[in-house]
Tab-separated table of C-alpha atoms in Angstrom:
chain	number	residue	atom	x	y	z
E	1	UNK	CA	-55.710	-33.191	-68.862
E	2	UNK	CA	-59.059	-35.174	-69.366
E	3	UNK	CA	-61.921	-34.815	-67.258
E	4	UNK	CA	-61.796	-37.114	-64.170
E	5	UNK	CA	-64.747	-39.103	-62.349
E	6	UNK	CA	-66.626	-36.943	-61.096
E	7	UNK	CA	-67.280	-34.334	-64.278
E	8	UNK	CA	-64.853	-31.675	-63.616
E	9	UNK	CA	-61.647	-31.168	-65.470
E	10	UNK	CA	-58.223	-30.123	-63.198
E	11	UNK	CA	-55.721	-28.556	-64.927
E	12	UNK	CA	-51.954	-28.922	-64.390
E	13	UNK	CA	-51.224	-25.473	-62.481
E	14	UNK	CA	-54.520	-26.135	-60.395
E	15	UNK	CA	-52.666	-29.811	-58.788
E	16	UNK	CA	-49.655	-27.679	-58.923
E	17	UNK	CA	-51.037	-24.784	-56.623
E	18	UNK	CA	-52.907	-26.809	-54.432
E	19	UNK	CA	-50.133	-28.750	-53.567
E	20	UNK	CA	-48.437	-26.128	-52.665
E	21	UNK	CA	-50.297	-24.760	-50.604
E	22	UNK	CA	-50.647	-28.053	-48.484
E	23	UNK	CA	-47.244	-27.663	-48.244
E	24	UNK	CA	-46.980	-24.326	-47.264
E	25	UNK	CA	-49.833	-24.830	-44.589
E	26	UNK	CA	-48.751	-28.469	-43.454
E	27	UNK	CA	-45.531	-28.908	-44.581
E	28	UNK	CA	-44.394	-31.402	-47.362
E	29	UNK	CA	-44.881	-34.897	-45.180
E	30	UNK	CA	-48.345	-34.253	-45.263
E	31	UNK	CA	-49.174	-34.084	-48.356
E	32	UNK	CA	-51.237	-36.956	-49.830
E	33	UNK	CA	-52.985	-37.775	-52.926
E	34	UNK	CA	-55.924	-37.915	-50.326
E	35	UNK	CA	-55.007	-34.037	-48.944
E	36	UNK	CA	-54.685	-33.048	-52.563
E	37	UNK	CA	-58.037	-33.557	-53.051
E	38	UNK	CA	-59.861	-32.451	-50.003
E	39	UNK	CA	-57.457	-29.204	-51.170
E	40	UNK	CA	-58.922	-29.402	-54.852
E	41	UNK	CA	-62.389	-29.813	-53.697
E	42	UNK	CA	-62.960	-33.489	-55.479
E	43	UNK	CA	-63.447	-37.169	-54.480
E	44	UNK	CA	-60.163	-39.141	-53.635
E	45	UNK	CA	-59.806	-40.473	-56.468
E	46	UNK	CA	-59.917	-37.812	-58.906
E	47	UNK	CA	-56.071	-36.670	-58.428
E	48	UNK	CA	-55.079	-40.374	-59.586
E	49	UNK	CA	-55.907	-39.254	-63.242
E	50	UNK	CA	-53.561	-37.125	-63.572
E	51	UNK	CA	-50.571	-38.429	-61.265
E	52	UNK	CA	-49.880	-42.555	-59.839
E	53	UNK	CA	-48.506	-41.501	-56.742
E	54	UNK	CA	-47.332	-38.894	-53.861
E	55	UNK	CA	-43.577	-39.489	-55.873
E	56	UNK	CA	-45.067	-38.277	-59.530
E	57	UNK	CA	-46.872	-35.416	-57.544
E	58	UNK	CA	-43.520	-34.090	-56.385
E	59	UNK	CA	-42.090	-34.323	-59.668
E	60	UNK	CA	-44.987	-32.518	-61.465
E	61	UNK	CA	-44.796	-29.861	-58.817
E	62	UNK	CA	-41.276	-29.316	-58.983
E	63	UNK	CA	-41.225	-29.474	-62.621
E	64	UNK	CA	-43.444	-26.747	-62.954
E	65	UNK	CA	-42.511	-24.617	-60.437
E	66	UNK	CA	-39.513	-24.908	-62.147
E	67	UNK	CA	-40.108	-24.172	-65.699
E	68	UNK	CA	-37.903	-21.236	-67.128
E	69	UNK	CA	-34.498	-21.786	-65.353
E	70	UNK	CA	-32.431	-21.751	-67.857
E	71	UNK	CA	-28.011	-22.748	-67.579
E	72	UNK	CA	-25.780	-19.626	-68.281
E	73	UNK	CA	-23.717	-21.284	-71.192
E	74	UNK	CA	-20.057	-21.877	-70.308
E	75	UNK	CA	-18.217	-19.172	-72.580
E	76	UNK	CA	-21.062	-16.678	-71.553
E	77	UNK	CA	-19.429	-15.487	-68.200
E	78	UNK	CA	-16.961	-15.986	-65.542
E	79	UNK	CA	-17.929	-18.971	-63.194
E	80	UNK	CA	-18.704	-16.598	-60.573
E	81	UNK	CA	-21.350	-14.726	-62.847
E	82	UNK	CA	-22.864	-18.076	-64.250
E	83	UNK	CA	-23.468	-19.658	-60.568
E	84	UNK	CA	-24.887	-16.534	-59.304
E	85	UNK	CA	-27.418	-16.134	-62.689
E	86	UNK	CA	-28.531	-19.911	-62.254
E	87	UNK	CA	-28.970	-19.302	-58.069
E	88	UNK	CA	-30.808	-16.378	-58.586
E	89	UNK	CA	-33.416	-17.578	-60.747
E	90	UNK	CA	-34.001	-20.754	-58.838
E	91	UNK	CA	-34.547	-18.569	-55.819
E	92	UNK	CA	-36.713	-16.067	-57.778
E	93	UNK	CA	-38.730	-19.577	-58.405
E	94	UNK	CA	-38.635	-20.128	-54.302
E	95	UNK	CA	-40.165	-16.616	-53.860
E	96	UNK	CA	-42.954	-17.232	-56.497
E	97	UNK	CA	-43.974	-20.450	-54.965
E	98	UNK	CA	-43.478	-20.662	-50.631
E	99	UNK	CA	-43.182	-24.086	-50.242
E	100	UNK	CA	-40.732	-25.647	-53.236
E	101	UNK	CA	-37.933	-25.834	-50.881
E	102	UNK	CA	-39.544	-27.977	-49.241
E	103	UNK	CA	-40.410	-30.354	-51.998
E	104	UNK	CA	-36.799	-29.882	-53.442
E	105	UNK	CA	-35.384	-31.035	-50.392
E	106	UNK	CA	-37.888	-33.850	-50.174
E	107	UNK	CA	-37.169	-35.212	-54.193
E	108	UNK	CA	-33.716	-33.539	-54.249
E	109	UNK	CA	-31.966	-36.907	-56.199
E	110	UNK	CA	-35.786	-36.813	-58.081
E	111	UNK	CA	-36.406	-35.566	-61.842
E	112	UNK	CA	-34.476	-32.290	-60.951
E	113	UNK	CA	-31.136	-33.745	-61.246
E	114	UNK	CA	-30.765	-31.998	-64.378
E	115	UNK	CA	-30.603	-28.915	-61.844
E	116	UNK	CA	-28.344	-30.297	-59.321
E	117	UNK	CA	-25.685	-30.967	-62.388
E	118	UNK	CA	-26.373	-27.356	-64.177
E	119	UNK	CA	-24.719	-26.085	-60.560
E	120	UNK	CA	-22.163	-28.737	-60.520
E	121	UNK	CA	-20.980	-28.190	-64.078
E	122	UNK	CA	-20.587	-24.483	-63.232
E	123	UNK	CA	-18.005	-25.674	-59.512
E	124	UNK	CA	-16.573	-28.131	-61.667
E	125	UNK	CA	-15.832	-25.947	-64.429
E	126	UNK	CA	-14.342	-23.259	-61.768
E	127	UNK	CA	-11.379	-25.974	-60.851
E	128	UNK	CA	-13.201	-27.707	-57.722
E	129	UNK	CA	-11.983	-31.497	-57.730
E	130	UNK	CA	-15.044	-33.469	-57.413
E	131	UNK	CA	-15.153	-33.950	-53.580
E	132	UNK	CA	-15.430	-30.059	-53.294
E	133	UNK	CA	-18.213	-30.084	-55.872
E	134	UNK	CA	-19.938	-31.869	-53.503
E	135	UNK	CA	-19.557	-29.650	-50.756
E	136	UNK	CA	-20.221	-27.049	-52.376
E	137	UNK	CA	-23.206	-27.709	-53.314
E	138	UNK	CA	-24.380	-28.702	-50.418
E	139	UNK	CA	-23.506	-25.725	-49.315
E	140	UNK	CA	-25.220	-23.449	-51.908
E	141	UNK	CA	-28.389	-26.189	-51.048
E	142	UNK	CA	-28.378	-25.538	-48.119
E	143	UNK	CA	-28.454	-21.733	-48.334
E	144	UNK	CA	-31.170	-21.995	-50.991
E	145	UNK	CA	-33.664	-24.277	-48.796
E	146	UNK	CA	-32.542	-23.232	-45.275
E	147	UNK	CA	-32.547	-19.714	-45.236
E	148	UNK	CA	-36.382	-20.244	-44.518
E	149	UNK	CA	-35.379	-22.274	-41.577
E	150	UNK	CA	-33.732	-19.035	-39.597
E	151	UNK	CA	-36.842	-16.807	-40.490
E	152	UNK	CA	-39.616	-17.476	-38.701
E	153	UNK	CA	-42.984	-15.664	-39.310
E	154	UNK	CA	-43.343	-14.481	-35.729
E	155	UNK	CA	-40.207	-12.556	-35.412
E	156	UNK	CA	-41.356	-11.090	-32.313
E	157	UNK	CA	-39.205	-11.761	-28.951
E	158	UNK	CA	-41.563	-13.019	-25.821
E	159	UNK	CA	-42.806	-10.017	-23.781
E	160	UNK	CA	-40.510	-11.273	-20.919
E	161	UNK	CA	-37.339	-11.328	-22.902
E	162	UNK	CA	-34.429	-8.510	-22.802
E	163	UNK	CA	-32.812	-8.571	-25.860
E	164	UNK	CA	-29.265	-8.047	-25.212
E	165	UNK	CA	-28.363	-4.786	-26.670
E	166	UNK	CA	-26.255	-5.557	-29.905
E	167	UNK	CA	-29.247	-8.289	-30.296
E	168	UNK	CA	-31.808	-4.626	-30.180
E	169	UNK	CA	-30.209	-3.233	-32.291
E	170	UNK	CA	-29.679	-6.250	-35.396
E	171	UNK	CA	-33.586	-7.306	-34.746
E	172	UNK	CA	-34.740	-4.023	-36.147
E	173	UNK	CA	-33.477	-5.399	-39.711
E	174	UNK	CA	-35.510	-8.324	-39.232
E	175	UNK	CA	-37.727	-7.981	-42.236
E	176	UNK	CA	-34.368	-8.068	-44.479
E	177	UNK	CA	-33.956	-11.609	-43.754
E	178	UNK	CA	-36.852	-12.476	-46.672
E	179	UNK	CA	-36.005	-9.248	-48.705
E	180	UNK	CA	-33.895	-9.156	-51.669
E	181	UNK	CA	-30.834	-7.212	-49.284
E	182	UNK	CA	-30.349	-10.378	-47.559
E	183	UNK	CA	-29.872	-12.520	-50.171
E	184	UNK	CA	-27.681	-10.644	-51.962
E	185	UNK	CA	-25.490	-10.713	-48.447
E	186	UNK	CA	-25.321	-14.465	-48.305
E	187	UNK	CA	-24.569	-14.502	-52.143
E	188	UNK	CA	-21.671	-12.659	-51.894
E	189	UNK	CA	-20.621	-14.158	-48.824
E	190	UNK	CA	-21.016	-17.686	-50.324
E	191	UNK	CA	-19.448	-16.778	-53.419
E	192	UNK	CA	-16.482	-15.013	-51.754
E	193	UNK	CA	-16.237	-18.118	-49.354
E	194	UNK	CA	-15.704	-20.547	-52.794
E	195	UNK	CA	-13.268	-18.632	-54.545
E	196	UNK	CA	-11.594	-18.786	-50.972
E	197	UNK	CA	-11.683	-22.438	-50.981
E	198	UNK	CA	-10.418	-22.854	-54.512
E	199	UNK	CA	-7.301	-21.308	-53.482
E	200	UNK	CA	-6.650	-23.664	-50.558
E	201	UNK	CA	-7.593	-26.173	-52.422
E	202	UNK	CA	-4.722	-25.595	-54.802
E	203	UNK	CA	-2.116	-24.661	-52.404
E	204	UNK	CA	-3.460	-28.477	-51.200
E	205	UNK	CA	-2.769	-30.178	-54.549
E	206	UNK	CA	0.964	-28.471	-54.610
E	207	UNK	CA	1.765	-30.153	-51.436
């Protein structure tokens, strides 16, 4: 990247950073070309050498952050094995960078579609009709980018609030809910949950 108006030089994984950390302090509708470089330290204009637009931005960041999934090929592994390789590096990529979700979410039908079909290929090659792909995914999606959503940072209860007991009891496994354990639950749950659906879905097409 060349140097931009004002004498200093960004590099790629410095716009990349910052925006994500406005997105992991604001959240991904605030970020702005004009936030970026408040973030970055330069004038307002300096970010527009290096992307047009908040839509490039999202791309670049994603990109990035992204860089180093790679697809389990076909004959390498039962379906099961192939969808849980590919899921588990794109959420070791969520875990590396707080904040991608978000900007997944936000470009999801963006440059990553490449990404979206590497997980589709792998249902589609597993027997799911093409509706089901569909659902699935969304469901795997939505496990990837919610789990976030049902783990706040303050996981402390109000001072006024009884917890009923079987509540007390759960809460005190609270931190597993961004630890590795957790994820592997869901995984297997989710996993377990699709081969379930494949076989309804063929006792469906005998009918």
């Amino acid at each position: 990247m060349q140097a931009n108006g004002g004498g200093n030089t960004l590099s790629e994984s410095e716009i990349v950073e910052a925006a994500l950390r406005v997105v992991r302090q604001d959240g991904v509708e605030k970020l702005s070309m004009r936030r970026l470089s408040r973030e970055l330290g330069v004038s307002p204009m300096a970010p527009y050498y290096y992307v047009a637009d908040k839509r490039e931005l999202l791309d670049l960041v994603a990109t990035a952050a992204l860089t180093g999934v790679r697809t389990p090929p076909p004959e390498s592994a039962p379906w099961q094995q192939r969808l849980r390789a590919l899921v588990d590096q794109i959420d070791e990529k969520l875990r590396k960078h707080p904040g991608l979700g978000d900007i997944l979410i936000e470009q999801m039908l963006g440059k990553q579609l490449d990404l979206i079909a590497a997980v589709m290929d792998i249902l589609a090659d597993a027997g799911f009709d093409d509706r089901n792909v569909l659902a699935a995914y969304a469901t795997i999606h939505t496990y990837l980018f919610g789990r976030s959503r049902v783990n706040p940072r303050d996981r402390s209860a109000p001072a006024d609030v009884t917890l009923p007991d079987v509540v007390g009891r759960a809460t005190r496994y609270i931190a597993d809910l961004r630890g590795r354990y957790s994820y592997d639950f869901g995984m297997d749950v989710l996993i377990a949950g699709l081969e379930a659906q494949l076989v309804r879905q063929a006792k469906t097409d005998v009918r």
